[in-house]
Every structure is written in C-alpha cells, then in structure tokens.
C-alpha cells in the first residue's frame, strides 16, 4: 500500500525555479565542467563530491579519485568485480541499478503511478509508440531512482535481444520525490531513451529518464546519445542487428544521475512482496520473479 502524502505548498515552491531556469543550457554547462581535465579543478570536484555524498570508494575498481581523467570518468566509475554479485536463477529478475524504489507495481489501463494523486500515460512515456505500448498494457513497472552517490551504470534485468531504441526529447526537471509530487506527467515529459528488448517472456522496455544536470546518457551499442541538438523523436531499428545482452550485462549509463523505468507485459513477472517506495536496492539483487516462460 502506498503511504506517500500529496505535495504541500512548500514542495510547490521548491519546484517552481525549475520552470524558470534554462534547463538544457544548465545541463550543457554541467556537461562541459564534468569533462574538464584540468587537475586542480577535477580533483577538487571529485574530493568534494566524495566527502559531501559519502561515496564508498572501496567498492570502486579504482579507489583513488585523483587517477580519474575527469569528474565524469569518476562519476561513471566501474565497480570491483566482486562488488555486485548477480543473484543466480533463470526465473529471477534482478535490479538493473543501485538506487531506491520510487514506485513499483501494475500498469493500470495504460496508466503508471507517479506519486500520490498523480499518474502518467504509458503511451506518452513511450513517445506515442502505441504499437509498443500495447505490449505493456496491464503489465508491471518499476521506477528506480539513482541518487548522486550511487553507481551510475545500468545493467540488464534479464537476458534480451535489442530490437528498437527511441530517443524522445523533452524537459529536464529533477526526478526526486518532491518533483514527482508536483510536476504532472513528469517521466513522460522529460528527455528519455527507450530501449526495447525481446526476452524469453516477451517484451521488456528499459527507459533512461534524463533530468536537471544530467550531462548526457549513453548506451553500450550506440555510445553517447544526449546531449543533442535534435529536438524530434528519433527511432532506431535494431531488429537486423544481432545485439544480445545477458542478465547483468551493462546496457547504458548516466553521466550524472537520474531515473530508470523497467516495463514488462501482462502476467510476465511479479515483484517481490514487500518492495516499497524509498527502499534501497543494489544492482544484481532480486526484485522479481518470472511468472511464465
């Protein structure tokens, strides 16, 4: 049961500046700063970030912050091979990220729960791709939030073959709980990359949602996709490209943090009982089970 409260006047005031500032201009500035290789600046940024957000560098493959080429190199750091063991089991759906559960549950009549009193359209989330949306009607969704301190690579919840990717331009609102309570259709309005996979249980979608100060997003098959001057929906067909990714394989990364939404079809998976909003999760741990094969 969801116990979140509706937005209060203070939360509306906190979100108001996001409507006024030039979101994309700010994010492009962050992109440049986080790729600055001038050692005094990048070392200062990394040291300050680790201290402020209490980042556990012992999990990193390279624990020495001064070795990283620039801040973004640190931010997308690789973890030790033993830091995130993948839970075994062919019927196990694993968390694709380190982070926390924003919302999780059923897609009801094409509506996905965002926060108390707010939902958003599945069709809109998938950038008007009604044919693909039909695969997920009355299915299951998980919205997972990555905080600044988290590991920012995204991995596969199940084995899958990439069939299509859509880039959808949009706003860059922050994606924290305050904004989710205030901004209507938040995840369907923000810039996003939608990747569709064919799995043993049918279609799976992984949506990477951009946000304020997210310098860029990238996938392992296409490289860096944002930022871009292209402000139109772009669809890339991968049906003829034999791109297979195993459960636990990296599929993309956020160059600065944001949100991942995972979608499955009707009666394909069930989430673990007891998963709740704000619950912490780590990549490779169980979040659900396959219902049919």
PDB file of C-alpha atoms in Angstrom, residues 67-242:
ATOM      1  CA  UNK A  67      43.529   8.882 -11.078  1.00  0.00           C
ATOM      2  CA  UNK A  68      40.292   9.598 -12.954  1.00  0.00           C
ATOM      3  CA  UNK A  69      40.611  11.581 -16.189  1.00  0.00           C
ATOM      4  CA  UNK A  70      37.824  13.996 -15.262  1.00  0.00           C
ATOM      5  CA  UNK A  71      34.813  14.189 -12.945  1.00  0.00           C
ATOM      6  CA  UNK A  72      32.534  12.247 -15.279  1.00  0.00           C
ATOM      7  CA  UNK A  73      35.110   9.462 -15.509  1.00  0.00           C
ATOM      8  CA  UNK A  74      34.857   9.201 -11.720  1.00  0.00           C
ATOM      9  CA  UNK A  75      31.068   9.537 -11.693  1.00  0.00           C
ATOM     10  CA  UNK A  76      30.621   6.587 -14.069  1.00  0.00           C
ATOM     11  CA  UNK A  77      33.330   4.580 -12.312  1.00  0.00           C
ATOM     12  CA  UNK A  78      33.468   0.825 -12.686  1.00  0.00           C
ATOM     13  CA  UNK A  79      33.000  -1.265  -9.554  1.00  0.00           C
ATOM     14  CA  UNK A  80      35.168  -4.159  -8.392  1.00  0.00           C
ATOM     15  CA  UNK A  81      34.189  -7.460  -9.999  1.00  0.00           C
ATOM     16  CA  UNK A  82      33.037  -8.811  -6.618  1.00  0.00           C
ATOM     17  CA  UNK A  83      31.177  -5.665  -5.515  1.00  0.00           C
ATOM     18  CA  UNK A  84      27.835  -6.563  -7.117  1.00  0.00           C
ATOM     19  CA  UNK A  85      27.406 -10.344  -7.444  1.00  0.00           C
ATOM     20  CA  UNK A  86      24.500 -11.337  -9.692  1.00  0.00           C
ATOM     21  CA  UNK A  87      21.852 -13.473  -7.976  1.00  0.00           C
ATOM     22  CA  UNK A  88      21.643 -16.815  -9.834  1.00  0.00           C
ATOM     23  CA  UNK A  89      18.440 -18.282 -11.236  1.00  0.00           C
ATOM     24  CA  UNK A  90      16.815 -18.210 -14.672  1.00  0.00           C
ATOM     25  CA  UNK A  91      13.465 -17.019 -13.293  1.00  0.00           C
ATOM     26  CA  UNK A  92      14.974 -14.201 -11.250  1.00  0.00           C
ATOM     27  CA  UNK A  93      14.550 -10.572 -12.333  1.00  0.00           C
ATOM     28  CA  UNK A  94      17.437  -8.512 -10.975  1.00  0.00           C
ATOM     29  CA  UNK A  95      17.669  -4.836 -10.183  1.00  0.00           C
ATOM     30  CA  UNK A  96      19.365  -3.051 -13.092  1.00  0.00           C
ATOM     31  CA  UNK A  97      20.797  -0.310 -10.861  1.00  0.00           C
ATOM     32  CA  UNK A  98      21.946   0.815  -7.457  1.00  0.00           C
ATOM     33  CA  UNK A  99      19.399   3.246  -6.058  1.00  0.00           C
ATOM     34  CA  UNK A 100      15.995   3.313  -4.438  1.00  0.00           C
ATOM     35  CA  UNK A 101      12.493   2.365  -5.485  1.00  0.00           C
ATOM     36  CA  UNK A 102      10.496   5.410  -6.492  1.00  0.00           C
ATOM     37  CA  UNK A 103       7.360   3.413  -7.350  1.00  0.00           C
ATOM     38  CA  UNK A 104       6.650  -0.196  -8.286  1.00  0.00           C
ATOM     39  CA  UNK A 105       3.516  -2.053  -9.278  1.00  0.00           C
ATOM     40  CA  UNK A 106       0.974  -2.700 -12.012  1.00  0.00           C
ATOM     41  CA  UNK A 107       0.279  -0.623 -15.120  1.00  0.00           C
ATOM     42  CA  UNK A 108      -3.459   0.003 -14.782  1.00  0.00           C
ATOM     43  CA  UNK A 109      -5.314   0.621 -18.058  1.00  0.00           C
ATOM     44  CA  UNK A 110      -2.278   2.303 -19.562  1.00  0.00           C
ATOM     45  CA  UNK A 111      -1.616   4.497 -16.507  1.00  0.00           C
ATOM     46  CA  UNK A 112       1.587   4.347 -14.424  1.00  0.00           C
ATOM     47  CA  UNK A 113       1.607   5.582 -10.830  1.00  0.00           C
ATOM     48  CA  UNK A 114       3.970   8.529 -10.271  1.00  0.00           C
ATOM     49  CA  UNK A 115       3.138   9.850  -6.787  1.00  0.00           C
ATOM     50  CA  UNK A 116       0.040  10.272  -4.645  1.00  0.00           C
ATOM     51  CA  UNK A 117      -2.606  11.930  -6.792  1.00  0.00           C
ATOM     52  CA  UNK A 118      -0.534  11.708  -9.981  1.00  0.00           C
ATOM     53  CA  UNK A 119      -0.145   9.147 -12.754  1.00  0.00           C
ATOM     54  CA  UNK A 120       1.174   9.371 -16.304  1.00  0.00           C
ATOM     55  CA  UNK A 121       0.271   7.760 -19.611  1.00  0.00           C
ATOM     56  CA  UNK A 122       2.128   4.696 -20.846  1.00  0.00           C
ATOM     57  CA  UNK A 123       1.633   5.892 -24.436  1.00  0.00           C
ATOM     58  CA  UNK A 124       3.187   9.260 -23.598  1.00  0.00           C
ATOM     59  CA  UNK A 125       6.116   7.643 -21.761  1.00  0.00           C
ATOM     60  CA  UNK A 126       6.856   5.619 -24.903  1.00  0.00           C
ATOM     61  CA  UNK A 127       6.730   8.775 -27.052  1.00  0.00           C
ATOM     62  CA  UNK A 128       3.459   7.879 -28.752  1.00  0.00           C
ATOM     63  CA  UNK A 129       4.567   4.416 -29.894  1.00  0.00           C
ATOM     64  CA  UNK A 130       1.113   2.873 -29.487  1.00  0.00           C
ATOM     65  CA  UNK A 131       2.128  -0.435 -31.047  1.00  0.00           C
ATOM     66  CA  UNK A 132       4.890  -0.993 -28.487  1.00  0.00           C
ATOM     67  CA  UNK A 133       2.695   0.312 -25.666  1.00  0.00           C
ATOM     68  CA  UNK A 134       0.205  -2.499 -26.307  1.00  0.00           C
ATOM     69  CA  UNK A 135       2.882  -4.969 -25.173  1.00  0.00           C
ATOM     70  CA  UNK A 136       2.860  -3.454 -21.692  1.00  0.00           C
ATOM     71  CA  UNK A 137      -0.837  -2.682 -21.072  1.00  0.00           C
ATOM     72  CA  UNK A 138      -1.820  -4.069 -17.642  1.00  0.00           C
ATOM     73  CA  UNK A 139       1.772  -5.215 -17.195  1.00  0.00           C
ATOM     74  CA  UNK A 140       4.291  -4.372 -14.472  1.00  0.00           C
ATOM     75  CA  UNK A 141       6.546  -1.367 -13.954  1.00  0.00           C
ATOM     76  CA  UNK A 142       9.389  -0.412 -11.625  1.00  0.00           C
ATOM     77  CA  UNK A 143      10.620   3.177 -11.328  1.00  0.00           C
ATOM     78  CA  UNK A 144      14.115   3.288  -9.821  1.00  0.00           C
ATOM     79  CA  UNK A 145      15.853   6.468  -8.687  1.00  0.00           C
ATOM     80  CA  UNK A 146      19.635   6.870  -8.714  1.00  0.00           C
ATOM     81  CA  UNK A 147      20.938   9.385  -6.187  1.00  0.00           C
ATOM     82  CA  UNK A 148      24.205  11.274  -6.780  1.00  0.00           C
ATOM     83  CA  UNK A 149      26.180   8.884  -4.577  1.00  0.00           C
ATOM     84  CA  UNK A 150      25.020   5.751  -6.394  1.00  0.00           C
ATOM     85  CA  UNK A 151      26.764   3.631  -9.025  1.00  0.00           C
ATOM     86  CA  UNK A 152      25.546   5.036 -12.356  1.00  0.00           C
ATOM     87  CA  UNK A 153      25.834   2.171 -14.793  1.00  0.00           C
ATOM     88  CA  UNK A 154      22.671   0.372 -15.859  1.00  0.00           C
ATOM     89  CA  UNK A 155      22.511  -3.389 -16.319  1.00  0.00           C
ATOM     90  CA  UNK A 156      20.119  -5.928 -17.812  1.00  0.00           C
ATOM     91  CA  UNK A 157      17.378  -7.336 -15.524  1.00  0.00           C
ATOM     92  CA  UNK A 158      17.035 -10.362 -17.866  1.00  0.00           C
ATOM     93  CA  UNK A 159      18.692 -11.751 -20.996  1.00  0.00           C
ATOM     94  CA  UNK A 160      17.422  -9.894 -24.047  1.00  0.00           C
ATOM     95  CA  UNK A 161      17.855  -9.068 -27.733  1.00  0.00           C
ATOM     96  CA  UNK A 162      17.731  -5.382 -28.595  1.00  0.00           C
ATOM     97  CA  UNK A 163      15.010  -4.682 -31.161  1.00  0.00           C
ATOM     98  CA  UNK A 164      14.498  -0.920 -31.087  1.00  0.00           C
ATOM     99  CA  UNK A 165      15.607   2.293 -29.392  1.00  0.00           C
ATOM    100  CA  UNK A 166      13.752   5.605 -29.291  1.00  0.00           C
ATOM    101  CA  UNK A 167      15.163   8.985 -28.337  1.00  0.00           C
ATOM    102  CA  UNK A 168      12.431  11.304 -27.041  1.00  0.00           C
ATOM    103  CA  UNK A 169      13.364  14.963 -26.451  1.00  0.00           C
ATOM    104  CA  UNK A 170      11.806  16.762 -23.529  1.00  0.00           C
ATOM    105  CA  UNK A 171      12.227  18.799 -20.382  1.00  0.00           C
ATOM    106  CA  UNK A 172      14.894  18.236 -17.741  1.00  0.00           C
ATOM    107  CA  UNK A 173      13.015  18.517 -14.471  1.00  0.00           C
ATOM    108  CA  UNK A 174      14.681  16.966 -11.440  1.00  0.00           C
ATOM    109  CA  UNK A 175      13.295  13.498 -10.714  1.00  0.00           C
ATOM    110  CA  UNK A 176      13.292  13.442  -6.906  1.00  0.00           C
ATOM    111  CA  UNK A 177      10.227  12.775  -4.753  1.00  0.00           C
ATOM    112  CA  UNK A 178       9.348  16.474  -4.414  1.00  0.00           C
ATOM    113  CA  UNK A 179       9.230  16.974  -8.178  1.00  0.00           C
ATOM    114  CA  UNK A 180       7.304  13.733  -8.735  1.00  0.00           C
ATOM    115  CA  UNK A 181       4.574  15.022  -6.427  1.00  0.00           C
ATOM    116  CA  UNK A 182       4.336  18.397  -8.180  1.00  0.00           C
ATOM    117  CA  UNK A 183       5.038  18.007 -11.926  1.00  0.00           C
ATOM    118  CA  UNK A 184       2.291  16.337 -13.947  1.00  0.00           C
ATOM    119  CA  UNK A 185       3.381  13.540 -16.318  1.00  0.00           C
ATOM    120  CA  UNK A 186       6.965  14.049 -15.101  1.00  0.00           C
ATOM    121  CA  UNK A 187       8.598  10.969 -16.624  1.00  0.00           C
ATOM    122  CA  UNK A 188       6.655  11.335 -19.878  1.00  0.00           C
ATOM    123  CA  UNK A 189       7.748  14.988 -20.201  1.00  0.00           C
ATOM    124  CA  UNK A 190      11.474  14.632 -19.503  1.00  0.00           C
ATOM    125  CA  UNK A 191      14.057  13.734 -22.133  1.00  0.00           C
ATOM    126  CA  UNK A 192      14.487   9.963 -22.297  1.00  0.00           C
ATOM    127  CA  UNK A 193      15.969   6.991 -24.121  1.00  0.00           C
ATOM    128  CA  UNK A 194      13.652   3.998 -24.538  1.00  0.00           C
ATOM    129  CA  UNK A 195      15.257   0.625 -25.283  1.00  0.00           C
ATOM    130  CA  UNK A 196      13.107  -2.358 -26.228  1.00  0.00           C
ATOM    131  CA  UNK A 197      14.276  -5.942 -25.805  1.00  0.00           C
ATOM    132  CA  UNK A 198      12.804  -9.301 -26.712  1.00  0.00           C
ATOM    133  CA  UNK A 199      13.219 -11.747 -23.827  1.00  0.00           C
ATOM    134  CA  UNK A 200      12.146 -15.305 -23.013  1.00  0.00           C
ATOM    135  CA  UNK A 201       8.928 -13.849 -21.559  1.00  0.00           C
ATOM    136  CA  UNK A 202       8.188 -11.318 -24.279  1.00  0.00           C
ATOM    137  CA  UNK A 203       8.865  -7.599 -24.488  1.00  0.00           C
ATOM    138  CA  UNK A 204      10.876  -5.648 -21.915  1.00  0.00           C
ATOM    139  CA  UNK A 205      11.474  -1.900 -22.017  1.00  0.00           C
ATOM    140  CA  UNK A 206      14.182  -0.002 -20.166  1.00  0.00           C
ATOM    141  CA  UNK A 207      13.658   3.755 -20.096  1.00  0.00           C
ATOM    142  CA  UNK A 208      16.505   6.048 -19.090  1.00  0.00           C
ATOM    143  CA  UNK A 209      14.993   9.351 -17.980  1.00  0.00           C
ATOM    144  CA  UNK A 210      17.097  12.498 -18.186  1.00  0.00           C
ATOM    145  CA  UNK A 211      16.969  15.181 -15.509  1.00  0.00           C
ATOM    146  CA  UNK A 212      18.379  18.506 -14.383  1.00  0.00           C
ATOM    147  CA  UNK A 213      22.195  18.453 -14.533  1.00  0.00           C
ATOM    148  CA  UNK A 214      22.334  15.082 -16.287  1.00  0.00           C
ATOM    149  CA  UNK A 215      25.209  15.852 -18.627  1.00  0.00           C
ATOM    150  CA  UNK A 216      24.387  13.015 -21.024  1.00  0.00           C
ATOM    151  CA  UNK A 217      23.072   9.475 -21.406  1.00  0.00           C
ATOM    152  CA  UNK A 218      24.626   6.662 -23.387  1.00  0.00           C
ATOM    153  CA  UNK A 219      24.155   3.003 -24.300  1.00  0.00           C
ATOM    154  CA  UNK A 220      26.760   0.333 -24.943  1.00  0.00           C
ATOM    155  CA  UNK A 221      25.595  -0.160 -28.552  1.00  0.00           C
ATOM    156  CA  UNK A 222      25.129   3.474 -29.654  1.00  0.00           C
ATOM    157  CA  UNK A 223      27.506   5.390 -27.391  1.00  0.00           C
ATOM    158  CA  UNK A 224      26.593   8.866 -26.190  1.00  0.00           C
ATOM    159  CA  UNK A 225      23.110   9.869 -27.342  1.00  0.00           C
ATOM    160  CA  UNK A 226      22.492  13.072 -25.407  1.00  0.00           C
ATOM    161  CA  UNK A 227      23.082  15.994 -25.342  1.00  0.00           C
ATOM    162  CA  UNK A 228      21.887  16.603 -28.890  1.00  0.00           C
ATOM    163  CA  UNK A 229      20.544  19.467 -30.949  1.00  0.00           C
ATOM    164  CA  UNK A 230      17.928  17.101 -32.346  1.00  0.00           C
ATOM    165  CA  UNK A 231      14.601  18.047 -30.776  1.00  0.00           C
ATOM    166  CA  UNK A 232      12.475  15.473 -32.570  1.00  0.00           C
ATOM    167  CA  UNK A 233      11.619  11.887 -31.715  1.00  0.00           C
ATOM    168  CA  UNK A 234      14.175   9.544 -33.295  1.00  0.00           C
ATOM    169  CA  UNK A 235      13.569   5.806 -33.733  1.00  0.00           C
ATOM    170  CA  UNK A 236      16.411   3.366 -34.409  1.00  0.00           C
ATOM    171  CA  UNK A 237      15.532  -0.167 -35.552  1.00  0.00           C
ATOM    172  CA  UNK A 238      17.910  -2.885 -34.325  1.00  0.00           C
ATOM    173  CA  UNK A 239      15.931  -5.949 -35.450  1.00  0.00           C
ATOM    174  CA  UNK A 240      18.570  -6.884 -38.014  1.00  0.00           C
ATOM    175  CA  UNK A 241      21.473  -6.231 -35.654  1.00  0.00           C
ATOM    176  CA  UNK A 242      22.195  -9.270 -33.541  1.00  0.00           C
TER     177      UNK A 242
END
